[in-house]
Amino acid sequence: MRVRLAPSPTGTLHIGTARTAVFNWLFARRQGGSFLLRIEDTDRARSKDEYTANILEGLQWLGLNWDEEPVIQSARIERHRTAIQQLLDSGHAYRCYASDDELTAMREAQAAAKQAPRYDNRHRNLSPEQQ
């Protein structure tokens, strides 16, 4: 069993993140599994190294140790791009061409109809010419 914590370094360690970390760490230890840490730094505008350091220090202060080197998501971007291209090439994913305004209108219409927000797959079956 592998349990992970994936904080976003867009601020200091939050009490909710600390709580989740404690529960995940305890669960992993109880099950004989691994506790992993993945830093979700993909929000490049708000992520800061000082916040990452604060999160790591806070977890260590709590006595929580992780079993592998932390994964830094931004360091894996090429791996993600390759996986995305494989999904597109195999037909298991498709591109969305909706504008921000279209997506906002879609969410507003769903809210007005008391529906859960979701993408409506409007570009799923576009031909290559339409794309």
mmCIF file of C-alpha atoms in Angstrom:
data_model
loop_
_atom_site.group_PDB
_atom_site.id
_atom_site.type_symbol
_atom_site.label_atom_id
_atom_site.label_comp_id
_atom_site.label_asym_id
_atom_site.label_seq_id
_atom_site.Cartn_x
_atom_site.Cartn_y
_atom_site.Cartn_z
ATOM 1 C CA MET A 1 0.000 0.000 0.000
ATOM 2 C CA ARG A 2 1.251 3.470 -0.907
ATOM 3 C CA VAL A 3 -0.374 6.529 0.657
ATOM 4 C CA ARG A 4 0.560 10.020 -0.415
ATOM 5 C CA LEU A 5 0.191 13.597 0.636
ATOM 6 C CA ALA A 6 0.166 16.177 -2.153
ATOM 7 C CA PRO A 7 0.348 19.700 -0.724
ATOM 8 C CA SER A 8 0.488 22.747 -2.954
ATOM 9 C CA PRO A 9 3.274 25.149 -1.942
ATOM 10 C CA THR A 10 1.156 28.250 -2.448
ATOM 11 C CA GLY A 11 1.295 29.097 1.244
ATOM 12 C CA THR A 12 2.535 27.801 4.567
ATOM 13 C CA LEU A 13 1.541 24.409 5.966
ATOM 14 C CA HIS A 14 -2.194 24.484 6.605
ATOM 15 C CA ILE A 15 -3.795 22.760 9.601
ATOM 16 C CA GLY A 16 -6.001 20.732 7.243
ATOM 17 C CA THR A 17 -2.966 19.512 5.325
ATOM 18 C CA ALA A 18 -1.242 18.634 8.601
ATOM 19 C CA ARG A 19 -4.321 16.694 9.728
ATOM 20 C CA THR A 20 -4.480 14.768 6.462
ATOM 21 C CA ALA A 21 -0.756 14.073 6.694
ATOM 22 C CA VAL A 22 -1.123 12.617 10.192
ATOM 23 C CA PHE A 23 -4.025 10.365 9.160
ATOM 24 C CA ASN A 24 -2.271 9.210 5.975
ATOM 25 C CA TRP A 25 1.003 8.575 7.813
ATOM 26 C CA LEU A 26 -0.743 6.602 10.569
ATOM 27 C CA PHE A 27 -2.728 4.584 8.034
ATOM 28 C CA ALA A 28 0.385 3.755 6.004
ATOM 29 C CA ARG A 29 2.269 2.702 9.121
ATOM 30 C CA ARG A 30 -0.635 0.594 10.409
ATOM 31 C CA GLN A 31 -0.952 -1.190 7.068
ATOM 32 C CA GLY A 32 2.796 -1.689 6.628
ATOM 33 C CA GLY A 33 2.734 0.593 3.617
ATOM 34 C CA SER A 34 4.629 3.633 2.427
ATOM 35 C CA PHE A 35 3.923 7.301 3.070
ATOM 36 C CA LEU A 36 4.867 9.435 0.069
ATOM 37 C CA LEU A 37 5.081 13.148 -0.484
ATOM 38 C CA ARG A 38 4.296 14.819 -3.809
ATOM 39 C CA ILE A 39 4.712 18.582 -4.019
ATOM 40 C CA GLU A 40 2.009 19.967 -6.338
ATOM 41 C CA ASP A 41 3.908 23.013 -7.579
ATOM 42 C CA THR A 42 2.168 23.264 -10.924
ATOM 43 C CA ASP A 43 0.651 26.649 -10.043
ATOM 44 C CA ARG A 44 3.907 28.359 -10.988
ATOM 45 C CA ALA A 45 2.570 31.856 -10.326
ATOM 46 C CA ARG A 46 1.825 31.159 -6.647
ATOM 47 C CA SER A 47 4.189 28.302 -5.737
ATOM 48 C CA LYS A 48 7.319 29.322 -3.872
ATOM 49 C CA ASP A 49 10.359 27.415 -2.656
ATOM 50 C CA GLU A 50 9.970 29.010 0.784
ATOM 51 C CA TYR A 51 6.495 27.450 1.073
ATOM 52 C CA THR A 52 7.852 24.044 0.053
ATOM 53 C CA ALA A 53 10.541 24.370 2.739
ATOM 54 C CA ASN A 54 7.888 25.394 5.300
ATOM 55 C CA ILE A 55 5.738 22.362 4.463
ATOM 56 C CA LEU A 56 8.678 19.953 4.719
ATOM 57 C CA GLU A 57 9.832 21.487 7.994
ATOM 58 C CA GLY A 58 6.292 21.376 9.405
ATOM 59 C CA LEU A 59 5.853 17.719 8.556
ATOM 60 C CA GLN A 60 9.221 16.902 10.106
ATOM 61 C CA TRP A 61 8.268 18.890 13.220
ATOM 62 C CA LEU A 62 5.151 16.729 13.473
ATOM 63 C CA GLY A 63 7.417 13.671 13.397
ATOM 64 C CA LEU A 64 6.148 12.530 10.010
ATOM 65 C CA ASN A 65 8.753 10.980 7.775
ATOM 66 C CA TRP A 66 8.208 9.941 4.181
ATOM 67 C CA ASP A 67 9.581 6.749 2.701
ATOM 68 C CA GLU A 68 10.869 7.998 -0.651
ATOM 69 C CA GLU A 69 12.271 11.228 -1.996
ATOM 70 C CA PRO A 70 9.489 13.782 -2.434
ATOM 71 C CA VAL A 71 8.205 14.030 -5.989
ATOM 72 C CA ILE A 72 8.175 17.552 -7.387
ATOM 73 C CA GLN A 73 5.417 17.688 -10.006
ATOM 74 C CA SER A 74 6.985 20.463 -12.115
ATOM 75 C CA ALA A 75 10.094 18.300 -12.555
ATOM 76 C CA ARG A 76 7.927 15.674 -14.275
ATOM 77 C CA ILE A 77 6.347 17.956 -16.882
ATOM 78 C CA GLU A 78 7.997 16.230 -19.849
ATOM 79 C CA ARG A 79 6.757 12.858 -18.617
ATOM 80 C CA HIS A 80 3.249 14.313 -18.386
ATOM 81 C CA ARG A 81 3.451 15.810 -21.879
ATOM 82 C CA THR A 82 4.527 12.445 -23.287
ATOM 83 C CA ALA A 83 1.613 10.711 -21.528
ATOM 84 C CA ILE A 84 -0.829 13.344 -22.814
ATOM 85 C CA GLN A 85 0.398 12.885 -26.363
ATOM 86 C CA GLN A 86 0.034 9.101 -26.051
ATOM 87 C CA LEU A 87 -3.561 9.522 -24.860
ATOM 88 C CA LEU A 88 -4.349 11.927 -27.710
ATOM 89 C CA ASP A 89 -2.705 9.668 -30.296
ATOM 90 C CA SER A 90 -4.584 6.598 -29.058
ATOM 91 C CA GLY A 91 -7.943 8.407 -29.028
ATOM 92 C CA HIS A 92 -8.345 8.086 -25.251
ATOM 93 C CA ALA A 93 -8.287 11.869 -24.819
ATOM 94 C CA TYR A 94 -9.240 14.888 -26.899
ATOM 95 C CA ARG A 95 -8.488 18.582 -26.922
ATOM 96 C CA CYS A 96 -10.926 21.184 -25.644
ATOM 97 C CA TYR A 97 -11.269 24.317 -27.761
ATOM 98 C CA ALA A 98 -13.806 26.106 -25.550
ATOM 99 C CA SER A 99 -12.996 29.668 -24.548
ATOM 100 C CA ASP A 100 -13.026 30.848 -20.945
ATOM 101 C CA ASP A 101 -16.320 32.615 -21.693
ATOM 102 C CA GLU A 102 -17.877 29.409 -23.052
ATOM 103 C CA LEU A 103 -16.770 27.446 -20.001
ATOM 104 C CA THR A 104 -18.142 30.126 -17.675
ATOM 105 C CA ALA A 105 -21.469 30.101 -19.531
ATOM 106 C CA MET A 106 -21.564 26.303 -19.287
ATOM 107 C CA ARG A 107 -21.021 26.407 -15.505
ATOM 108 C CA GLU A 108 -23.611 29.153 -15.051
ATOM 109 C CA ALA A 109 -26.224 27.234 -17.053
ATOM 110 C CA GLN A 110 -25.563 24.108 -15.009
ATOM 111 C CA ALA A 111 -25.817 26.058 -11.743
ATOM 112 C CA ALA A 112 -29.115 27.603 -12.889
ATOM 113 C CA ALA A 113 -30.427 24.111 -13.672
ATOM 114 C CA LYS A 114 -29.185 22.900 -10.256
ATOM 115 C CA GLN A 115 -26.773 20.482 -11.928
ATOM 116 C CA ALA A 116 -23.291 19.627 -10.743
ATOM 117 C CA PRO A 117 -20.644 21.433 -12.778
ATOM 118 C CA ARG A 118 -19.018 19.251 -15.431
ATOM 119 C CA TYR A 119 -17.543 19.573 -18.863
ATOM 120 C CA ASP A 120 -20.167 18.680 -21.462
ATOM 121 C CA ASN A 121 -17.763 16.901 -23.879
ATOM 122 C CA ARG A 122 -18.623 19.352 -26.640
ATOM 123 C CA HIS A 123 -15.368 18.716 -28.516
ATOM 124 C CA ARG A 124 -15.146 14.967 -28.052
ATOM 125 C CA ASN A 125 -16.173 14.001 -31.594
ATOM 126 C CA LEU A 126 -14.685 16.768 -33.728
ATOM 127 C CA SER A 127 -13.276 15.732 -37.063
ATOM 128 C CA PRO A 128 -9.652 16.632 -37.859
ATOM 129 C CA GLU A 129 -10.965 19.417 -40.092
ATOM 130 C CA GLN A 130 -13.101 20.865 -37.270
ATOM 131 C CA GLN A 131 -10.174 20.714 -34.877
#
